[in-house]
Amino acid sequence: TASERICILDIDVQGVKNIKKKIASTNQQLKIPSPYFIFVAPPSMEILEQRLRDRKTESEADILKRLSNAAEEVEYGTKGGNFDAVIINDDLERAFESLSAVLVGWYPHLSSVSNELHPHPIVVAGPSGVGKGTLINKILEKYNSIPIQKDQTKDYFGFSVSHTTRQPRPGEVDGTHYHYTTMDHMKEMVKHDEFVEYAEVHGNMYGTSYDAIQSVTASERICILDIDVQGVKNIKKKIASTNQQLKIPSPYFIFVAPPSMEILEQRLRDRKTESEADILKRLSNAAEEVEY
């Protein structure tokens, strides 16, 4: 604390009880500010046992002893009032997000640091032909390659390259505009939960992989996603679900709307990349997306 850093202690429940006893005592004194107490609980005793066995560092007797102690610690730790916060470690990323939120609540100045280290992705959605790609490109042009020091620049945003089963349009490059792949490969990725969202749109599959997002955020850039409204619904459904998990910070959602359906139709026709049937299908979908 002398170096103006927040001190974190990793101690067991018995240590917590000893500190609390000293705080409550009139005969003893705590020579530091009273700590905040956070209890990290397992999702269940069964999962805790499996974790202990998986690390293969204790004997059977040690495992049984740890489980016995853990049962008492969980009972004390989850009892109201014993801890300032309780975090269920059912998933490392989700538990970390919960811990970060608790720390920011106690130390508000950490919020800017947290956002820099783990920026929330930005989802830009809207009907096909509304100009999402153009707007995203302008953001990338304006906020990337910014000089920060002599001979040094910084990119603040990065684009998440989605997967799709559709054929490339003229001028599109694999790995830059999309990862072009087969329906079988996409379904295999879905099976292994590799997508934050996926959807079938206009007869083709589109999906945003966790790897694509994390490759951007790993370089401390804010990730921008270009997806349709169906993809937005899928992400929101996953966020709200207790049975699924979002392995990234919750995104911010931006909707880009056309000035009118007539102008949107003209834009679709002007780019001359779809058949008449495709244009009509996109316009029908766009009406529902704008309403949402």
CSV table of C-alpha atoms in Angstrom, one decimal:
chain,number,residue,atom,x,y,z
A,1,THR,CA,0.0,0.0,0.0
A,2,ALA,CA,3.0,2.4,0.5
A,3,SER,CA,3.4,2.3,-3.3
A,4,GLU,CA,-0.3,3.3,-3.7
A,5,ARG,CA,-1.3,-0.1,-4.9
A,6,ILE,CA,-4.3,-2.1,-3.8
A,7,CYS,CA,-3.1,-5.1,-1.7
A,8,ILE,CA,-4.7,-8.5,-2.5
A,9,LEU,CA,-4.4,-11.3,0.1
A,10,ASP,CA,-5.0,-15.0,-0.8
A,11,ILE,CA,-6.0,-16.6,2.5
A,12,ASP,CA,-8.3,-19.4,3.7
A,13,VAL,CA,-11.5,-19.0,5.6
A,14,GLN,CA,-9.8,-19.6,9.0
A,15,GLY,CA,-7.6,-16.6,8.2
A,16,VAL,CA,-10.7,-14.5,7.5
A,17,LYS,CA,-12.2,-15.5,10.8
A,18,ASN,CA,-9.0,-14.5,12.6
A,19,ILE,CA,-9.0,-11.1,10.9
A,20,LYS,CA,-12.7,-10.5,11.7
A,21,LYS,CA,-12.1,-11.6,15.3
A,22,LYS,CA,-9.4,-9.0,15.6
A,23,ILE,CA,-11.5,-6.3,14.1
A,24,ALA,CA,-14.3,-7.1,16.5
A,25,SER,CA,-12.1,-7.3,19.5
A,26,THR,CA,-11.7,-4.3,21.9
A,27,ASN,CA,-8.4,-5.6,23.2
A,28,GLN,CA,-6.7,-6.0,19.8
A,29,GLN,CA,-6.2,-3.6,17.0
A,30,LEU,CA,-5.9,-4.0,13.2
A,31,LYS,CA,-3.0,-1.8,12.1
A,32,ILE,CA,-4.4,-1.6,8.5
A,33,PRO,CA,-7.7,-0.3,7.1
A,34,SER,CA,-10.4,-2.9,7.4
A,35,PRO,CA,-10.3,-5.2,4.4
A,36,TYR,CA,-13.0,-6.1,1.9
A,37,PHE,CA,-13.7,-9.8,1.9
A,38,ILE,CA,-14.5,-11.8,-1.3
A,39,PHE,CA,-15.4,-15.5,-1.1
A,40,VAL,CA,-14.9,-17.6,-4.3
A,41,ALA,CA,-17.2,-20.5,-4.2
A,42,PRO,CA,-17.3,-23.6,-6.5
A,43,PRO,CA,-20.4,-24.3,-8.6
A,44,SER,CA,-20.9,-27.5,-6.6
A,45,MET,CA,-18.9,-29.9,-4.3
A,46,GLU,CA,-18.9,-32.4,-7.1
A,47,ILE,CA,-17.2,-30.0,-9.5
A,48,LEU,CA,-14.7,-29.0,-6.8
A,49,GLU,CA,-13.8,-32.6,-6.2
A,50,GLN,CA,-13.3,-33.2,-9.9
A,51,ARG,CA,-11.0,-30.1,-10.1
A,52,LEU,CA,-8.9,-31.4,-7.2
A,53,ARG,CA,-8.6,-34.8,-8.8
A,54,ASP,CA,-7.7,-33.4,-12.2
A,55,ARG,CA,-4.7,-31.5,-11.0
A,56,LYS,CA,-3.2,-34.7,-9.6
A,57,THR,CA,-1.1,-33.1,-6.9
A,58,GLU,CA,-2.7,-34.6,-3.7
A,59,SER,CA,-3.2,-38.1,-2.3
A,60,GLU,CA,-6.7,-39.6,-1.8
A,61,ALA,CA,-6.5,-38.8,1.9
A,62,ASP,CA,-5.5,-35.2,1.1
A,63,ILE,CA,-8.4,-34.8,-1.3
A,64,LEU,CA,-10.9,-36.1,1.2
A,65,LYS,CA,-9.6,-33.8,3.9
A,66,ARG,CA,-9.7,-30.8,1.5
A,67,LEU,CA,-13.3,-31.6,0.6
A,68,SER,CA,-14.3,-31.9,4.2
A,69,ASN,CA,-12.8,-28.5,5.0
A,70,ALA,CA,-14.3,-27.0,1.8
A,71,ALA,CA,-17.8,-28.0,2.8
A,72,GLU,CA,-17.4,-26.0,6.1
A,73,GLU,CA,-15.8,-23.1,4.2
A,74,VAL,CA,-18.6,-22.9,1.6
A,75,GLU,CA,-21.2,-23.0,4.4
A,76,TYR,CA,-19.5,-20.1,6.2
A,77,GLY,CA,-18.6,-18.2,3.0
A,78,THR,CA,-22.1,-18.2,1.5
A,79,LYS,CA,-23.8,-17.3,4.7
A,80,GLY,CA,-25.1,-13.8,4.5
A,81,GLY,CA,-22.9,-11.1,6.0
A,82,ASN,CA,-19.7,-13.1,6.4
A,83,PHE,CA,-18.3,-11.8,3.1
A,84,ASP,CA,-18.7,-8.5,1.2
A,85,ALA,CA,-19.0,-10.4,-2.1
A,86,VAL,CA,-19.5,-14.0,-3.2
A,87,ILE,CA,-18.3,-15.1,-6.7
A,88,ILE,CA,-19.3,-18.5,-8.1
A,89,ASN,CA,-16.3,-19.8,-10.2
A,90,ASP,CA,-18.3,-21.8,-12.7
A,91,ASP,CA,-16.4,-20.3,-15.6
A,92,LEU,CA,-13.0,-18.5,-15.4
A,93,GLU,CA,-13.9,-15.7,-17.8
A,94,ARG,CA,-17.3,-15.1,-16.2
A,95,ALA,CA,-15.9,-15.2,-12.7
A,96,PHE,CA,-13.2,-12.8,-13.7
A,97,GLU,CA,-15.8,-10.4,-15.1
A,98,SER,CA,-17.7,-10.6,-11.8
A,99,LEU,CA,-14.6,-10.0,-9.8
A,100,SER,CA,-13.7,-7.0,-12.0
A,101,ALA,CA,-17.2,-5.5,-11.5
A,102,VAL,CA,-16.9,-5.9,-7.7
A,103,LEU,CA,-13.4,-4.2,-7.7
A,104,VAL,CA,-14.6,-1.3,-9.8
A,105,GLY,CA,-17.5,-0.8,-7.5
A,106,TRP,CA,-15.1,-0.4,-4.5
A,107,TYR,CA,-12.4,1.4,-6.5
A,108,PRO,CA,-14.1,3.4,-9.3
A,109,HIS,CA,-10.8,4.6,-10.7
A,110,LEU,CA,-10.2,1.1,-11.9
A,111,SER,CA,-13.0,1.3,-14.5
A,112,SER,CA,-10.8,3.0,-17.1
A,113,VAL,CA,-8.0,0.4,-16.6
A,114,SER,CA,-10.5,-2.4,-16.8
A,115,ASN,CA,-12.0,-1.1,-20.1
A,116,GLU,CA,-8.5,-0.7,-21.6
A,117,LEU,CA,-7.4,-4.3,-20.7
A,118,HIS,CA,-10.7,-5.9,-21.5
A,119,PRO,CA,-12.6,-3.7,-23.9
A,120,HIS,CA,-16.2,-4.5,-24.7
A,121,PRO,CA,-16.7,-5.4,-28.4
A,122,ILE,CA,-18.9,-3.2,-30.5
A,123,VAL,CA,-21.6,-4.8,-32.6
A,124,VAL,CA,-22.7,-2.8,-35.6
A,125,ALA,CA,-26.0,-4.3,-37.0
A,126,GLY,CA,-28.4,-3.3,-39.7
A,127,PRO,CA,-30.1,-4.5,-42.9
A,128,SER,CA,-28.0,-5.7,-45.8
A,129,GLY,CA,-27.0,-2.7,-48.0
A,130,VAL,CA,-27.5,-0.1,-45.3
A,131,GLY,CA,-23.7,0.8,-45.3
A,132,LYS,CA,-22.4,-0.9,-42.1
A,133,GLY,CA,-19.2,-1.9,-43.8
A,134,THR,CA,-18.5,1.7,-45.1
A,135,LEU,CA,-19.1,3.2,-41.6
A,136,ILE,CA,-16.8,0.6,-40.0
A,137,ASN,CA,-14.1,1.3,-42.5
A,138,LYS,CA,-14.3,5.0,-41.7
A,139,ILE,CA,-13.9,4.2,-38.0
A,140,LEU,CA,-10.8,2.1,-38.7
A,141,GLU,CA,-9.3,4.8,-40.9
A,142,LYS,CA,-9.9,7.6,-38.3
A,143,TYR,CA,-8.8,5.8,-35.2
A,144,ASN,CA,-6.0,3.5,-36.3
A,145,SER,CA,-2.4,4.3,-37.0
A,146,ILE,CA,-2.6,7.1,-34.5
A,147,PRO,CA,0.9,8.5,-33.6
A,148,ILE,CA,1.6,8.1,-29.8
A,149,GLN,CA,5.4,8.4,-29.7
A,150,LYS,CA,8.2,9.0,-32.2
A,151,ASP,CA,8.0,6.3,-34.8
A,152,GLN,CA,5.2,4.6,-32.9
A,153,THR,CA,1.5,4.4,-33.8
A,154,LYS,CA,-1.5,2.7,-32.1
A,155,ASP,CA,-4.6,1.0,-33.6
A,156,TYR,CA,-7.6,1.5,-31.3
A,157,PHE,CA,-10.0,-0.6,-33.3
A,158,GLY,CA,-9.9,-4.0,-35.0
A,159,PHE,CA,-12.4,-5.7,-37.3
A,160,SER,CA,-13.6,-9.2,-36.5
A,161,VAL,CA,-13.5,-11.3,-39.6
A,162,SER,CA,-16.6,-13.5,-39.7
A,163,HIS,CA,-17.0,-17.0,-41.3
A,164,THR,CA,-19.5,-17.5,-44.1
A,165,THR,CA,-20.5,-20.2,-46.6
A,166,ARG,CA,-21.4,-17.7,-49.3
A,167,GLN,CA,-19.2,-17.2,-52.3
A,168,PRO,CA,-16.9,-14.1,-52.4
A,169,ARG,CA,-18.1,-11.0,-54.2
A,170,PRO,CA,-15.8,-9.3,-56.7
A,171,GLY,CA,-12.9,-7.7,-54.9
A,172,GLU,CA,-13.4,-9.6,-51.6
A,173,VAL,CA,-10.3,-11.4,-50.1
A,174,ASP,CA,-10.5,-14.5,-48.0
A,175,GLY,CA,-9.3,-13.7,-44.4
A,176,THR,CA,-9.8,-10.0,-44.9
A,177,HIS,CA,-13.5,-9.6,-45.7
A,178,TYR,CA,-14.6,-13.1,-44.5
A,179,HIS,CA,-13.3,-16.5,-43.8
A,180,TYR,CA,-14.9,-18.4,-46.7
A,181,THR,CA,-15.7,-22.0,-45.8
A,182,THR,CA,-18.0,-24.9,-46.4
A,183,MET,CA,-21.4,-25.7,-44.7
A,184,ASP,CA,-19.9,-28.9,-43.2
A,185,HIS,CA,-17.0,-27.0,-41.6
A,186,MET,CA,-19.3,-24.3,-40.2
A,187,LYS,CA,-21.6,-27.0,-38.7
A,188,GLU,CA,-18.5,-28.7,-37.1
A,189,MET,CA,-17.5,-25.3,-35.6
A,190,VAL,CA,-21.0,-24.8,-34.2
A,191,LYS,CA,-20.9,-28.3,-32.7
A,192,HIS,CA,-17.8,-27.4,-30.8
A,193,ASP,CA,-19.2,-24.0,-29.6
A,194,GLU,CA,-16.7,-21.9,-31.5
A,195,PHE,CA,-19.1,-19.1,-32.4
A,196,VAL,CA,-20.3,-16.3,-30.2
A,197,GLU,CA,-23.2,-16.1,-32.7
A,198,TYR,CA,-24.2,-17.8,-36.0
A,199,ALA,CA,-27.2,-17.6,-38.2
A,200,GLU,CA,-28.5,-18.6,-41.6
A,201,VAL,CA,-29.1,-15.5,-43.7
A,202,HIS,CA,-30.4,-15.5,-47.3
A,203,GLY,CA,-29.6,-19.2,-47.7
A,204,ASN,CA,-26.0,-18.9,-46.4
A,205,MET,CA,-24.5,-19.4,-42.9
A,206,TYR,CA,-22.6,-16.6,-41.2
A,207,GLY,CA,-20.8,-16.8,-37.8
A,208,THR,CA,-18.5,-14.8,-35.6
A,209,SER,CA,-16.0,-17.0,-33.8
A,210,TYR,CA,-14.6,-16.4,-30.4
A,211,ASP,CA,-11.1,-16.7,-31.9
A,212,ALA,CA,-11.7,-13.8,-34.3
A,213,ILE,CA,-12.8,-11.5,-31.5
A,214,GLN,CA,-10.0,-12.6,-29.1
A,215,SER,CA,-7.3,-12.1,-31.7
A,216,VAL,CA,-8.4,-8.4,-31.8
A,217,THR,CA,-8.8,-7.8,-28.1
A,218,ALA,CA,-5.5,-9.7,-27.3
A,219,SER,CA,-3.7,-6.8,-29.0
A,220,GLU,CA,-5.6,-4.3,-26.8
A,221,ARG,CA,-7.8,-3.1,-29.6
A,222,ILE,CA,-11.6,-2.6,-29.4
A,223,CYS,CA,-13.2,-5.3,-31.6
A,224,ILE,CA,-15.9,-4.2,-34.1
A,225,LEU,CA,-18.4,-6.8,-35.4
A,226,ASP,CA,-20.5,-6.4,-38.5
A,227,ILE,CA,-23.5,-8.8,-38.0
A,228,ASP,CA,-27.2,-8.8,-38.8
A,229,VAL,CA,-30.1,-8.5,-36.4
A,230,GLN,CA,-30.5,-12.3,-36.2
A,231,GLY,CA,-27.0,-12.5,-34.9
A,232,VAL,CA,-27.7,-9.7,-32.3
A,233,LYS,CA,-30.7,-11.7,-31.1
A,234,ASN,CA,-28.5,-14.8,-30.7
A,235,ILE,CA,-25.9,-13.0,-28.7
A,236,LYS,CA,-28.6,-11.4,-26.4
A,237,LYS,CA,-30.2,-14.8,-26.0
A,238,LYS,CA,-26.8,-16.3,-24.9
A,239,ILE,CA,-26.2,-13.4,-22.5
A,240,ALA,CA,-29.6,-14.0,-20.9
A,241,SER,CA,-29.3,-17.7,-20.7
A,242,THR,CA,-28.2,-19.5,-17.5
A,243,ASN,CA,-27.2,-22.6,-19.5
A,244,GLN,CA,-24.9,-20.9,-22.0
A,245,GLN,CA,-21.9,-18.6,-21.5
A,246,LEU,CA,-20.5,-15.7,-23.4
A,247,LYS,CA,-16.7,-16.1,-23.4
A,248,ILE,CA,-16.1,-12.4,-24.0
A,249,PRO,CA,-17.2,-9.1,-22.3
A,250,SER,CA,-20.8,-8.2,-23.1
A,251,PRO,CA,-20.8,-6.1,-26.3
A,252,TYR,CA,-22.3,-2.7,-27.0
A,253,PHE,CA,-25.0,-2.8,-29.8
A,254,ILE,CA,-25.4,-0.2,-32.5
A,255,PHE,CA,-28.1,-0.3,-35.1
A,256,VAL,CA,-27.6,1.4,-38.5
A,257,ALA,CA,-31.0,2.2,-40.1
A,258,PRO,CA,-31.7,3.3,-43.7
A,259,PRO,CA,-33.3,6.7,-44.4
A,260,SER,CA,-36.2,4.8,-46.0
A,261,MET,CA,-37.0,1.4,-47.5
A,262,GLU,CA,-37.0,3.1,-50.9
A,263,ILE,CA,-33.4,4.3,-50.5
A,264,LEU,CA,-32.3,0.9,-49.2
A,265,GLU,CA,-33.8,-0.8,-52.2
A,266,GLN,CA,-32.0,1.7,-54.5
A,267,ARG,CA,-28.7,1.0,-52.8
A,268,LEU,CA,-29.1,-2.8,-53.1
A,269,ARG,CA,-29.9,-2.4,-56.8
A,270,ASP,CA,-27.0,0.0,-57.4
A,271,ARG,CA,-24.4,-2.4,-56.2
A,272,LYS,CA,-25.5,-5.0,-58.8
A,273,THR,CA,-24.4,-8.1,-56.8
A,274,GLU,CA,-27.7,-9.8,-56.2
A,275,SER,CA,-30.5,-11.3,-58.3
A,276,GLU,CA,-34.0,-9.8,-58.3
A,277,ALA,CA,-35.1,-12.6,-56.0
A,278,ASP,CA,-32.3,-11.9,-53.6
A,279,ILE,CA,-33.1,-8.2,-53.5
A,280,LEU,CA,-36.7,-8.9,-52.7
A,281,LYS,CA,-35.7,-11.3,-50.0
A,282,ARG,CA,-33.3,-8.8,-48.4
A,283,LEU,CA,-35.9,-6.1,-48.5
A,284,SER,CA,-38.4,-8.3,-46.8
A,285,ASN,CA,-35.9,-9.2,-44.0
A,286,ALA,CA,-34.8,-5.5,-43.7
A,287,ALA,CA,-38.4,-4.4,-42.9
A,288,GLU,CA,-38.4,-6.8,-39.9
A,289,GLU,CA,-34.9,-5.8,-38.8
A,290,VAL,CA,-35.8,-2.1,-38.9
A,291,GLU,CA,-38.9,-2.8,-36.8
A,292,TYR,CA,-36.7,-4.7,-34.2
